[in-house]
XYZ file of C-alpha atoms in Angstrom:
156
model
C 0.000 0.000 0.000
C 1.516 3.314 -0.941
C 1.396 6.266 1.931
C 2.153 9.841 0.855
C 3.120 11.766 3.502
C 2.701 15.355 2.969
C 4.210 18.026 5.475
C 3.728 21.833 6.134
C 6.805 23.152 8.325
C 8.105 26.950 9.455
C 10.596 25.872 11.501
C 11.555 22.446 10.172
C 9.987 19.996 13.183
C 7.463 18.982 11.165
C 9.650 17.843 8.269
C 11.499 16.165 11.309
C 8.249 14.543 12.237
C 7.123 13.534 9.102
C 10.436 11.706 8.668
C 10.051 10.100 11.868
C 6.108 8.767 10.706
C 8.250 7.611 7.608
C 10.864 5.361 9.736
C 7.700 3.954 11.383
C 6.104 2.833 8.256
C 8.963 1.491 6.208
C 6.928 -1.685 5.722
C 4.633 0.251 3.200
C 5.806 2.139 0.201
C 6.425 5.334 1.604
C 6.754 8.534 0.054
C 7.669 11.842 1.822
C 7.046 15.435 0.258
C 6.766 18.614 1.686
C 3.635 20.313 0.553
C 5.570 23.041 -1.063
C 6.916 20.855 -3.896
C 3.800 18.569 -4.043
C 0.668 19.601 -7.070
C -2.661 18.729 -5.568
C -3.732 17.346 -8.920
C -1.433 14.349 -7.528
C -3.685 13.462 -4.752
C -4.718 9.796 -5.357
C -7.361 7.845 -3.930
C -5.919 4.444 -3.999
C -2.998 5.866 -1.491
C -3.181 6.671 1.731
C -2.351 10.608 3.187
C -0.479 11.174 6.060
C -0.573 15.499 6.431
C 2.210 16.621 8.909
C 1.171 19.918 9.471
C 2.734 23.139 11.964
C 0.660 25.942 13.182
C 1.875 29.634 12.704
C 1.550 32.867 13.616
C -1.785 33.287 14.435
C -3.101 29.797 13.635
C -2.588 29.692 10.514
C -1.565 27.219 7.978
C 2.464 27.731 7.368
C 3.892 28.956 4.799
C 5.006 26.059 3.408
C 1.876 24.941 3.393
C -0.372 27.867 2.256
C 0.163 26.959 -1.734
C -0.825 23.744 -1.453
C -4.361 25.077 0.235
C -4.616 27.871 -2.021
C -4.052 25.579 -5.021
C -6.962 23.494 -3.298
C -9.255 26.481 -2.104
C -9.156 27.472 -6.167
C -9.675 24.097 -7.453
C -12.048 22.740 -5.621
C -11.096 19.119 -6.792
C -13.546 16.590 -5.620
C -11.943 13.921 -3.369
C -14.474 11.987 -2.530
C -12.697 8.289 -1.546
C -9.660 10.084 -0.707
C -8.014 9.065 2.800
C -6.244 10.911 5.114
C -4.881 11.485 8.784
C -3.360 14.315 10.460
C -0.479 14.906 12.756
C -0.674 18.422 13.604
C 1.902 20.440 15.976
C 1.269 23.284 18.078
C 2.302 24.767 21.533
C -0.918 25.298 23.829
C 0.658 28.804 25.103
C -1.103 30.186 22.338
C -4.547 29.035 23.828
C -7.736 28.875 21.050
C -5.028 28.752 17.813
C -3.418 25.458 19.635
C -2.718 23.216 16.933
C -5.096 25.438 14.023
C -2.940 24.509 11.118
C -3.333 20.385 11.211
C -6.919 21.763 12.188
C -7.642 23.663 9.239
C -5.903 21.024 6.897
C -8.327 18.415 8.096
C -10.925 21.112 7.717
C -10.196 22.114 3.793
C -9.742 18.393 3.046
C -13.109 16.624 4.852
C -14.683 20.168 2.795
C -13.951 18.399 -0.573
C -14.815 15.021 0.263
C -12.304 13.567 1.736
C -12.513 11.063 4.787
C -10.460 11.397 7.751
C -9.112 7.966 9.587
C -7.257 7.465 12.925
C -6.839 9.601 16.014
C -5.842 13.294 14.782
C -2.157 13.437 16.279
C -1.792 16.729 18.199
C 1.982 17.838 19.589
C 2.022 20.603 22.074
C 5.329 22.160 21.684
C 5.024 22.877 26.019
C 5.496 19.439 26.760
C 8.503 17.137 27.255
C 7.844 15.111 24.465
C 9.579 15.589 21.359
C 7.537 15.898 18.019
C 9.047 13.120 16.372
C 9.065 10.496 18.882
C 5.474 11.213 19.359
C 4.708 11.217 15.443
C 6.308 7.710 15.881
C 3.866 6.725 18.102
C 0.979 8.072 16.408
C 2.032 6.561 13.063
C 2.222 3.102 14.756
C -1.034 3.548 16.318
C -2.304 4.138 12.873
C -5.041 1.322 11.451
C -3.283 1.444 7.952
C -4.240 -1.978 6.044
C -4.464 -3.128 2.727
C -7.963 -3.422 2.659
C -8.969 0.165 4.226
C -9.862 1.600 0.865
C -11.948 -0.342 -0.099
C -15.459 1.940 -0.438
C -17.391 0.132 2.039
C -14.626 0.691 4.752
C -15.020 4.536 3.993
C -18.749 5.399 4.196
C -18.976 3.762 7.136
C-alpha cells in the first residue's frame, strides 16, 4: 500500500516529524514530500495521506503549506474516496489557535470530500515530548491496512 506523507513546516519539526512517521512505516511504500513541492492534482485515492502539518503565527496554515491550500481552495477538486490522517503540531501557550494549522488542513480536506481515519495526532510544543518520537507513536497507532480503501470501509 503506498502512503504519501505530505508536510507543512516553518521551523523544520514537522519535516522532522514527518520523517520520523516515515521510519515507522517502512513496511509500506512510503513517500515523503513537503507540501511546497507537491501539485494537488497528484492526490490519489488508492494511497493513503499522512498530512504533517505546523501551526503559525496566528493559527494559521504555514507557509510552506499555504500553496498547497490555495491551489486546493481554487480548485475545488472533488476527493471523494480520498483518505487521510493528520499529525498536527502546536504549543498550547497560544490558547484557542493550539494546533489550528493540522486543524484547518483536516478542515479544507473533509470540505472536498475527503474522509479522515485514525486519532488526529496533536503535539504541544510545552510538553517534554519531542515531536518526532510522538509522530512515531501516532504513526504506529495508525489502522493502515491493505484493505482500508476499499469503499465500504469509507462510508462507514
Amino acid at each position: 500500500m503506498r502512503v504519501v506523507i505530505l508536510f507543512g513546516s516553518e521551523m523544520g519539526t514537522a519535516e522532522s516529524a514527518a520523517d520520523s512517521i516515515a521510519d515507522e512505516l517502512a513496511a509500506h511504500d512510503v513517500s515523503v514530500y513537503d507540501m511546497t513541492d507537491f501539485d494537488p492534482d497528484d492526490l490519489d485515492v488508492r494511497d493513503v495521506h499522512l498530512i504533517v502539518c505546523s501551526t503559525y503565527g496566528d493559527g494559521d496554515l504555514p507557509t510552506g503549506a499555504e500553496p498547497f491550500f490555495d491551489a486546493l481552495d481554487t480548485r475545488r477538486p472533488d476527493l471523494t474516496g480520498l483518505c487521510f490522517a493528520v499529525f498536527g503540531l502546536g504549543d498550547s501557550v497560544y490558547g484557542d489557535t493550539f494546533n489550528r494549522g493540522g486543524e484547518l488542513a483536516a478542515e479544507k480536506l473533509t470540505g472536498l470530500g475527503a474522509t479522515q481515519f485514525g486519532t488526529h495526532g496533536r503535539h504541544d510544543a510545552s510538553t517534554g515530548v519531542r515531536a518526532k518520537e510522538m509522530a512515531r507513536e501516532w504513526a504506529a497507532a495508525l489502522p493502515i491496512t491493505e484493505g482500508m480503501l476499499s469503499p465500504a470501509l469509507i462510508s462507514s
